[in-house]
Amino acid sequence: MYPPKPTSRFIFLALTLFLFLFLSFTVISSGATNEDEDVEGIEELIALDEEVENQEGDPHVRSSEAEVLSKAQRIVIELNQDSTKRVIDGNEYVLVLGYAPWCPRSAELMPQFAEAATDLKELGSNVLMAKIDAERYPKAASSLGIKGFPTMLLFVNGTSQAYTGGFSSKEIVIWASKKTGEPVIRIRSVIQAKEFLKKHPLFVVGLFEKFGGSEYEEFIKAATSHSELQFVETSEVDVANVLFPNVQPSYPFVGLVKSEPDRYTAFEGTFKMEDILQFLDYYKFPLVTTVTELNSVRVFSSRIKFQVYVFAEADDFKNLVEPLQNVARKFKPKVLFLYINIKDDNLAKPFLTLLGLEDPEDTVVAAFDYKISTKYLLESEPTPSKIEEFCSGLLHGTLAPFYKSQPVPDNKEGSIQTIVGKTFEDLILSSPQNILLEVHTPWCVNCEATSKKVEKLAKHFKGLDDLIFARIDASANEHPKLQINDYPTLLFYPAHDKSNPIKLSTKSSLKDLATLINKNLKMDHNTKDEL
Ligand SMILES: *[C@@H]1O[C@H](CO)[C@@H](O)[C@H](O)[C@H]1NC(C)=O
């Protein structure tokens, strides 16, 4: 009754043998590939592994593996100590990626770079894509001006310029195409248009009767100067219709296509570069843009001056996104709508700190008018109708600006009153007394020493009815009449003239400060006597 054992052992052995043979074959064959590469010298491929993997088992492709190899090898060149100078000097356009094998950001960028290389090649671009292991070849890398990882540089006839595009393969393709003299892709057939659509969710399409004339030139100028959006052109209405359904069949036509509910926007201005660029800046963002590390710079530099921010947890935002898009549609393109995940500290924290909401419990809706550097906070429940009302107020200038304030404290104890944003008006500007106000922040270097001085002064002047000592934490409290940039600051508010506080030097000795306060009190009394 032992048959199963030998059988299973046999199978096990056979499998082991098979695996052994298979693995050695793989090792030997990959060894051979490496040798080939060494013989060939400089070129290495990024896409090879993937391609070979995809094609394994297909005898047709296997037989033409050499072909695949040489094609892929041409896509990204690996520079080394010897080849770097030759490659850079010998080509009009070289886009170089300096990387380090251990660097995670390099690892993220590399497949995007390889994909961009493949796409650029397909587009017939004349830019050569090269990478250099800057750790292995530090001299060659530093001769190119590569100082960190990853670094991308474009060399035009040997002179480098910094890469300023995005980091997805598509963004690399767009940037490289524009910098190497191909700002627009010409689409010649419906089939080509359909292929293009598969790869491009966001682009600008131009329909021109002929590729010439002043309107066309303005379009090309806009395409060249806009380094972020892909532009395509066609002279066929049926081609244009694939890219932008129901295109107005009147020449010339320019439209923006995006991947969102409002996909298609037609340009209706005059054909001037500046007008086309402005149109794109106003409409390129979706109804509601989710801010990420990758797009934040682009979003925050938008020329749209009214911006509404929603800070929410991802789950809460899911329910809000559609109603918010409907609100956004009504205010487009005058108001930019942004969503920031409230849990994303890097992106959300700086804004929440500006709003004095370090630890918000719920969704926060705020707005900024960047022309006048003013912020607003929606203080009611953020329902779609309240948000709409809020936006309308923002647009018409009827919202009350938001100033940070801590909760109103009870100042019953202590010789120094704590002032907050909400009490600044009443307790400082409208109070009948003279006030010495200490403006501080929790982090400022000399604030503690100044606080001690103020406490001593308060004790010294105790009992004077018309002099109040007060302090305000300017990091958590704001008032339009309190515009201070250095901390600590000591301000003396004379009772008779609250709009012109006198700045006292925090470096003065206690004695000098006391003398100054006495002098100002006396002046105030004299003024009162005169009145
Ligand atoms: C690069 O140099 C070649 C040869 O001198 C020249 O024809 C070409 O216009 C140059 N390219 C650029 C972009 O300046």
XYZ file of C-alpha atoms and ligand atoms in Angstrom:
545
model
C 0.000 0.000 0.000
C 2.750 2.412 -0.750
C 2.145 3.399 -4.319
C 1.395 7.060 -3.723
C 4.783 7.810 -2.212
C 7.080 6.738 -5.030
C 4.722 8.344 -7.502
C 4.737 11.683 -5.765
C 8.485 11.433 -5.290
C 8.857 10.787 -8.990
C 6.740 13.730 -9.869
C 8.722 15.851 -7.465
C 12.003 14.750 -8.987
C 10.767 15.275 -12.486
C 9.589 18.711 -11.587
C 12.885 19.559 -9.944
C 14.771 18.364 -12.960
C 12.511 20.271 -15.267
C 12.833 23.422 -13.207
C 16.580 22.988 -13.052
C 16.848 22.607 -16.800
C 14.466 25.471 -17.403
C 16.280 27.775 -15.017
C 19.707 26.974 -16.400
C 18.414 27.606 -19.848
C 17.062 30.964 -18.730
C 20.304 31.864 -16.986
C 22.372 30.827 -19.959
C 20.227 32.691 -22.392
C 20.113 35.834 -20.325
C 23.876 35.510 -19.893
C 24.150 35.489 -23.628
C 22.012 38.611 -23.862
C 24.250 40.403 -21.403
C 27.283 39.423 -23.402
C 25.689 40.712 -26.551
C 25.053 43.965 -24.831
C 28.584 44.225 -23.572
C 29.854 43.593 -27.070
C 27.563 46.238 -28.433
C 28.824 48.631 -25.797
C 26.846 51.622 -24.669
C 23.296 50.635 -25.322
C 20.991 49.145 -22.788
C 17.269 48.946 -22.908
C 14.631 49.702 -20.452
C 11.717 48.267 -22.322
C 13.422 44.989 -23.201
C 12.416 42.958 -20.160
C 8.837 43.900 -20.584
C 8.758 43.230 -24.285
C 10.468 39.864 -24.025
C 8.156 38.888 -21.205
C 5.080 39.808 -23.185
C 6.254 37.916 -26.179
C 7.561 34.768 -24.518
C 6.004 31.676 -25.985
C 5.158 33.317 -29.268
C 7.426 31.599 -31.818
C 7.021 34.356 -34.383
C 8.220 37.027 -32.063
C 10.953 34.812 -30.634
C 12.413 34.343 -34.036
C 12.560 38.086 -34.503
C 13.802 38.746 -30.999
C 16.982 40.254 -32.350
C 14.881 42.700 -34.291
C 12.879 43.653 -31.212
C 16.104 43.998 -29.307
C 17.739 46.370 -31.665
C 14.583 48.436 -32.011
C 14.165 48.750 -28.261
C 17.829 49.463 -27.778
C 17.581 52.553 -29.831
C 14.918 53.968 -27.548
C 16.840 54.872 -24.388
C 20.600 55.038 -24.555
C 22.611 54.328 -21.427
C 25.460 56.792 -21.172
C 28.758 55.968 -19.523
C 32.141 57.554 -18.911
C 33.275 57.138 -22.523
C 30.102 57.748 -24.464
C 28.603 60.748 -22.693
C 30.471 63.523 -24.439
C 30.204 61.884 -27.838
C 26.426 61.420 -27.562
C 25.756 64.934 -26.242
C 27.969 66.616 -28.832
C 26.856 64.447 -31.703
C 23.110 65.068 -31.480
C 20.966 68.151 -31.850
C 18.531 67.180 -29.076
C 19.313 64.851 -26.164
C 17.015 64.525 -23.150
C 19.115 63.058 -20.332
C 17.841 61.426 -17.166
C 20.414 61.251 -14.383
C 19.435 58.580 -11.878
C 20.761 56.513 -9.010
C 19.864 52.828 -8.750
C 18.862 53.092 -5.078
C 16.731 56.213 -5.439
C 12.977 55.517 -5.285
C 12.032 58.653 -7.198
C 14.396 57.623 -9.987
C 12.758 54.204 -10.010
C 9.350 55.829 -10.348
C 10.458 58.083 -13.166
C 12.363 55.492 -15.211
C 9.375 53.588 -16.665
C 7.679 56.916 -17.492
C 10.848 58.053 -19.224
C 11.065 54.779 -21.197
C 7.416 55.010 -22.220
C 7.943 58.605 -23.302
C 10.925 57.487 -25.372
C 8.790 54.907 -27.164
C 6.009 57.425 -27.797
C 8.403 60.093 -29.022
C 9.924 57.605 -31.409
C 6.474 56.716 -32.734
C 5.778 60.400 -33.251
C 8.938 60.648 -35.323
C 10.584 63.007 -32.850
C 14.248 63.803 -33.340
C 15.015 63.940 -29.628
C 17.417 61.301 -28.375
C 16.536 59.883 -24.967
C 19.461 58.936 -22.742
C 19.991 57.992 -19.129
C 23.042 57.894 -16.956
C 23.680 56.055 -13.707
C 25.119 59.027 -11.896
C 26.385 56.912 -9.045
C 28.361 54.595 -11.293
C 29.649 57.394 -13.533
C 29.888 60.413 -11.219
C 32.434 62.281 -13.373
C 30.404 62.012 -16.547
C 27.248 62.955 -14.649
C 28.768 66.011 -13.054
C 30.209 67.092 -16.420
C 26.585 67.246 -17.581
C 25.561 69.288 -14.560
C 23.661 66.512 -12.797
C 23.726 67.179 -9.088
C 20.797 65.251 -7.632
C 18.535 62.356 -8.512
C 16.572 62.166 -10.559
C 17.598 65.061 -12.807
C 16.332 65.655 -16.307
C 18.152 67.981 -18.688
C 17.619 68.778 -22.322
C 20.751 69.360 -24.397
C 20.290 71.383 -27.560
C 23.468 71.278 -29.626
C 25.412 70.563 -26.453
C 23.870 73.319 -24.298
C 21.654 72.196 -21.450
C 18.401 73.549 -20.098
C 16.469 72.366 -17.066
C 13.442 70.175 -17.569
C 10.312 72.027 -16.479
C 7.517 69.671 -17.475
C 5.517 67.105 -15.549
C 6.643 63.603 -14.665
C 4.173 61.321 -16.383
C 5.213 59.818 -19.723
C 2.626 61.966 -21.503
C 3.887 65.159 -19.927
C 7.458 64.262 -20.832
C 6.407 63.675 -24.453
C 4.565 66.982 -24.626
C 7.389 68.977 -23.087
C 10.086 67.347 -25.217
C 8.055 67.763 -28.418
C 7.517 71.449 -27.768
C 11.170 72.096 -26.977
C 12.374 70.291 -30.062
C 10.354 72.118 -32.623
C 7.200 70.043 -32.871
C 4.578 71.924 -30.946
C 1.623 70.390 -32.794
C 0.747 66.884 -33.961
C -0.951 66.880 -37.359
C -3.725 64.310 -37.608
C -4.458 63.165 -41.139
C -7.083 60.448 -40.875
C -10.019 59.269 -38.799
C -8.043 56.153 -37.866
C -5.128 58.242 -36.638
C -7.547 60.422 -34.676
C -9.036 57.363 -32.967
C -5.576 56.081 -32.088
C -4.662 59.482 -30.684
C -7.816 59.552 -28.540
C -6.902 56.242 -26.918
C -3.765 57.778 -25.492
C -4.734 61.379 -24.854
C -7.526 62.384 -22.478
C -6.486 66.057 -22.476
C -5.548 68.110 -25.547
C -6.248 71.125 -27.716
C -7.555 70.630 -31.239
C -7.334 73.125 -34.076
C -9.303 72.818 -37.307
C -7.908 74.932 -40.135
C -8.778 75.058 -43.791
C -5.090 75.364 -44.596
C -2.027 75.305 -42.380
C -1.041 78.887 -42.945
C -2.241 82.448 -42.484
C -2.243 84.687 -39.440
C -4.864 82.777 -37.422
C -2.972 79.536 -37.879
C 0.264 81.237 -36.890
C -1.308 82.491 -33.662
C -2.447 78.946 -32.930
C 1.101 77.651 -33.462
C 2.514 80.398 -31.249
C 0.094 79.405 -28.495
C 1.016 75.734 -28.942
C 4.719 76.537 -28.718
C 4.476 78.685 -25.644
C 2.126 76.369 -23.724
C 4.476 73.663 -22.478
C 1.854 71.609 -20.706
C -0.982 70.806 -23.146
C -0.710 68.696 -26.287
C -1.981 70.487 -29.395
C -3.216 68.715 -32.525
C -4.274 70.133 -35.865
C -6.299 68.914 -38.801
C -7.882 70.309 -41.931
C -10.596 67.643 -42.176
C -13.964 68.180 -40.541
C -14.586 64.430 -40.153
C -11.229 64.022 -38.401
C -11.991 66.959 -36.138
C -15.374 65.416 -35.381
C -13.735 62.329 -33.922
C -11.708 64.463 -31.552
C -14.384 67.051 -30.784
C -17.878 65.742 -31.634
C -20.226 68.169 -33.382
C -17.387 70.489 -34.134
C -18.529 73.751 -35.666
C -17.687 73.162 -39.296
C -16.536 76.720 -39.717
C -12.815 77.362 -40.064
C -10.835 78.121 -38.054
C -11.893 76.293 -34.904
C -10.051 75.648 -31.630
C -11.379 73.439 -28.847
C -10.185 72.001 -25.563
C -10.875 68.338 -24.724
C -10.682 67.002 -21.168
C -11.580 63.772 -19.398
C -14.412 64.883 -17.135
C -18.160 65.526 -17.279
C -17.631 68.776 -19.179
C -15.368 67.263 -21.813
C -15.570 69.755 -24.641
C -15.031 73.501 -24.588
C -14.929 75.541 -27.771
C -12.771 78.639 -27.999
C -14.851 81.673 -28.851
C -12.364 84.524 -28.732
C -10.305 86.153 -31.423
C -7.406 84.219 -32.891
C -4.597 85.850 -30.962
C -2.011 83.832 -29.071
C -2.695 85.623 -25.788
C -6.448 85.020 -26.068
C -5.994 81.342 -26.822
C -3.603 80.972 -23.879
C -5.979 82.770 -21.558
C -8.853 80.565 -22.709
C -6.761 77.485 -21.957
C -5.719 78.739 -18.543
C -9.331 79.388 -17.643
C -10.683 76.078 -18.887
C -7.872 73.529 -18.659
C -8.781 72.452 -15.131
C -11.774 70.194 -14.597
C -14.919 71.474 -12.853
C -13.390 70.386 -9.566
C -9.664 69.698 -9.484
C -8.212 67.279 -6.970
C -4.927 68.796 -5.851
C -2.001 66.372 -5.696
C 1.746 66.717 -5.172
C 2.138 66.378 -8.926
C -0.241 69.132 -10.017
C -0.095 71.470 -7.028
C 2.402 73.904 -8.543
C 0.346 74.204 -11.704
C -2.923 74.597 -9.811
C -1.664 77.168 -7.337
C -0.160 79.283 -10.106
C -3.453 79.486 -11.987
C -4.383 82.945 -13.185
C -7.938 82.518 -11.913
C -8.070 84.884 -8.942
C -11.094 83.458 -7.140
C -10.388 79.995 -5.758
C -12.688 77.857 -3.656
C -11.113 75.054 -1.641
C -12.897 72.054 -0.210
C -10.987 70.150 2.451
C -12.643 66.831 3.196
C -11.976 63.202 3.858
C -12.046 61.087 0.713
C -15.291 59.355 1.731
C -17.103 62.584 2.525
C -15.936 64.110 -0.716
C -17.366 61.226 -2.744
C -20.849 62.385 -1.779
C -20.053 66.011 -2.404
C -18.281 65.769 -5.742
C -21.311 65.734 -8.025
C -23.273 68.534 -6.349
C -20.019 70.483 -6.225
C -19.467 70.015 -9.944
C -22.932 71.422 -10.536
C -22.107 74.472 -8.459
C -18.737 74.808 -10.195
C -20.394 74.767 -13.606
C -22.373 77.891 -12.698
C -19.244 79.862 -11.760
C -16.948 78.644 -14.484
C -14.438 79.978 -15.493
C -14.412 82.823 -12.964
C -13.944 80.569 -9.944
C -11.499 77.685 -9.658
C -12.776 74.774 -7.539
C -10.201 72.661 -5.750
C -10.430 69.630 -3.550
C -7.704 68.752 -1.057
C -7.800 65.586 1.006
C -7.968 66.834 4.580
C -5.742 63.945 5.704
C -2.964 64.935 3.307
C -0.828 66.925 5.713
C 1.615 68.283 3.124
C -1.130 69.821 1.042
C -3.876 70.556 3.559
C -1.939 71.701 6.636
C -0.577 74.984 5.278
C -4.088 76.101 4.298
C -5.740 74.892 7.466
C -3.120 76.751 9.485
C -3.927 79.912 7.535
C -7.526 79.368 8.560
C -6.669 78.660 12.183
C -8.177 75.194 11.841
C -5.317 72.926 12.815
C -7.599 70.069 13.757
C -10.846 70.344 11.820
C -13.508 67.786 12.637
C -15.464 68.117 9.459
C -15.383 69.287 5.861
C -13.985 72.811 5.498
C -14.883 75.134 2.632
C -12.766 78.236 2.193
C -12.142 80.741 -0.557
C -9.273 82.977 -1.555
C -9.224 86.133 -3.594
C -5.611 86.236 -4.723
C -5.858 89.716 -6.236
C -6.418 91.253 -2.826
C -4.895 88.454 -0.717
C -8.043 87.894 1.270
C -9.458 84.691 2.654
C -13.010 83.678 3.421
C -14.449 80.793 5.379
C -17.834 79.178 4.939
C -18.995 79.107 8.527
C -22.270 77.272 8.008
C -22.842 73.610 7.138
C -21.247 73.006 3.704
C -24.372 72.019 1.785
C -24.374 72.578 -1.985
C -26.759 75.534 -1.667
C -24.656 77.158 1.056
C -21.550 76.645 -1.071
C -23.306 78.233 -4.023
C -24.340 81.221 -1.926
C -20.773 81.483 -0.643
C -19.343 81.489 -4.200
C -21.815 84.075 -5.307
C -20.757 86.295 -2.396
C -17.120 85.747 -3.288
C -17.719 86.783 -6.881
C -19.714 89.871 -5.929
C -17.403 90.968 -3.148
C -20.051 90.718 -0.444
C -18.415 88.112 1.783
C -16.890 89.215 5.064
C -13.169 88.426 5.029
C -12.098 85.808 7.490
C -9.703 86.622 10.304
C -8.329 83.992 12.604
C -9.292 84.120 16.231
C -8.916 81.940 19.268
C -12.009 81.588 21.456
C -12.735 84.649 23.595
C -10.982 84.140 26.945
C -12.277 85.382 30.289
C -9.718 87.917 31.383
C -10.755 88.074 34.997
C -7.416 87.015 36.359
C -3.955 88.342 35.874
C -2.531 91.742 35.306
C -2.268 91.213 31.568
C -5.328 90.857 29.348
C -5.309 88.233 26.613
C -6.625 89.672 23.373
C -7.877 87.499 20.472
C -8.935 88.364 16.921
C -12.574 88.708 17.932
C -11.897 91.045 20.869
C -9.267 93.254 19.239
C -11.821 95.806 18.088
C -13.590 96.141 21.447
C -10.738 95.778 23.895
C -8.044 97.672 21.980
C -9.464 100.000 19.348
C -12.681 101.042 21.099
C -11.540 100.940 24.693
C -11.220 104.310 26.507
C -7.872 103.402 28.098
C -4.230 103.591 27.083
C -2.982 100.164 26.134
C 0.398 98.551 25.993
C 0.040 95.572 23.658
C 2.579 92.809 23.373
C 2.323 91.002 20.013
C 3.949 87.598 20.146
C 3.941 84.126 18.607
C 4.678 80.794 20.264
C 7.817 80.180 18.196
C 9.538 83.555 18.151
C 13.026 83.687 19.591
C 12.884 86.699 21.892
C 9.226 86.585 22.816
C 9.720 85.037 26.218
C 12.190 87.670 27.354
C 9.837 90.415 26.221
C 6.896 88.766 27.961
C 8.846 88.829 31.213
C 9.564 92.540 30.782
C 5.895 93.248 30.127
C 4.910 91.346 33.263
C 7.323 93.441 35.333
C 6.004 96.631 33.767
C 2.444 95.565 34.512
C 3.365 95.087 38.155
C 5.148 98.443 38.239
C 2.149 100.328 36.819
C -0.443 98.378 38.799
C -3.300 100.479 40.000
C -3.387 102.960 37.144
C -6.979 103.030 35.883
C -6.215 104.375 32.439
C -3.433 101.959 31.486
C -4.070 98.375 30.429
C -1.462 95.760 29.643
C -2.463 93.245 26.978
C -0.990 90.560 24.797
C -2.040 88.835 21.577
C -0.749 85.660 19.923
C -0.469 86.793 16.317
C -0.064 83.249 14.998
C -3.610 82.403 15.998
C -5.319 85.791 15.876
C -5.695 88.314 13.090
C -7.268 91.701 12.674
C -7.087 93.944 9.604
C -5.745 96.777 11.791
C -2.981 94.619 13.207
C -0.370 94.209 10.475
C 2.797 93.084 12.188
C 5.595 91.038 10.697
C 8.231 90.908 13.423
C 7.759 89.384 16.782
C 7.844 90.358 19.491
C 6.428 93.838 18.980
C 5.372 96.282 21.703
C 2.702 98.805 20.782
C 1.462 101.681 22.891
C -2.094 102.675 21.941
C -2.766 106.201 23.279
C -6.333 106.501 24.562
C -7.018 109.529 22.383
C -5.621 108.091 19.141
C -6.039 104.357 18.699
C -5.336 104.443 14.998
C -1.712 105.476 15.524
C -0.059 103.102 17.960
C 3.502 103.935 18.978
C 6.066 101.204 18.541
C 8.379 100.725 21.530
C 11.699 98.974 21.165
C 11.630 95.543 22.796
C 15.380 95.901 23.315
C 15.018 98.879 25.655
C 15.700 98.345 29.339
C 12.823 98.107 31.768
C 13.669 101.571 33.070
C 13.612 103.101 29.578
C 10.353 101.378 28.779
C 8.777 102.659 31.977
C 9.997 106.169 31.170
C 8.547 105.934 27.653
C 5.210 104.710 28.944
C 5.087 107.545 31.478
C 5.920 110.062 28.779
C 3.174 108.741 26.516
C 0.670 108.698 29.363
C 1.504 112.297 30.133
C 1.119 113.288 26.502
C -2.214 111.569 26.478
C -3.322 113.440 29.616
C -2.191 116.729 28.106
C -4.138 116.018 24.943
C -7.198 115.257 27.027
C -6.728 118.523 28.944
C -6.515 120.465 25.716
C -9.712 118.897 24.411
C 22.122 72.810 -34.061
O 23.247 72.877 -34.889
C 22.982 72.641 -36.276
C 24.318 72.612 -37.017
O 25.084 73.736 -36.682
C 22.049 73.696 -36.806
O 21.716 73.456 -38.154
C 20.763 73.672 -35.975
O 19.891 74.701 -36.369
C 21.078 73.802 -34.488
N 19.848 73.613 -33.751
C 19.320 74.508 -32.928
C 18.027 74.190 -32.301
O 19.858 75.577 -32.678
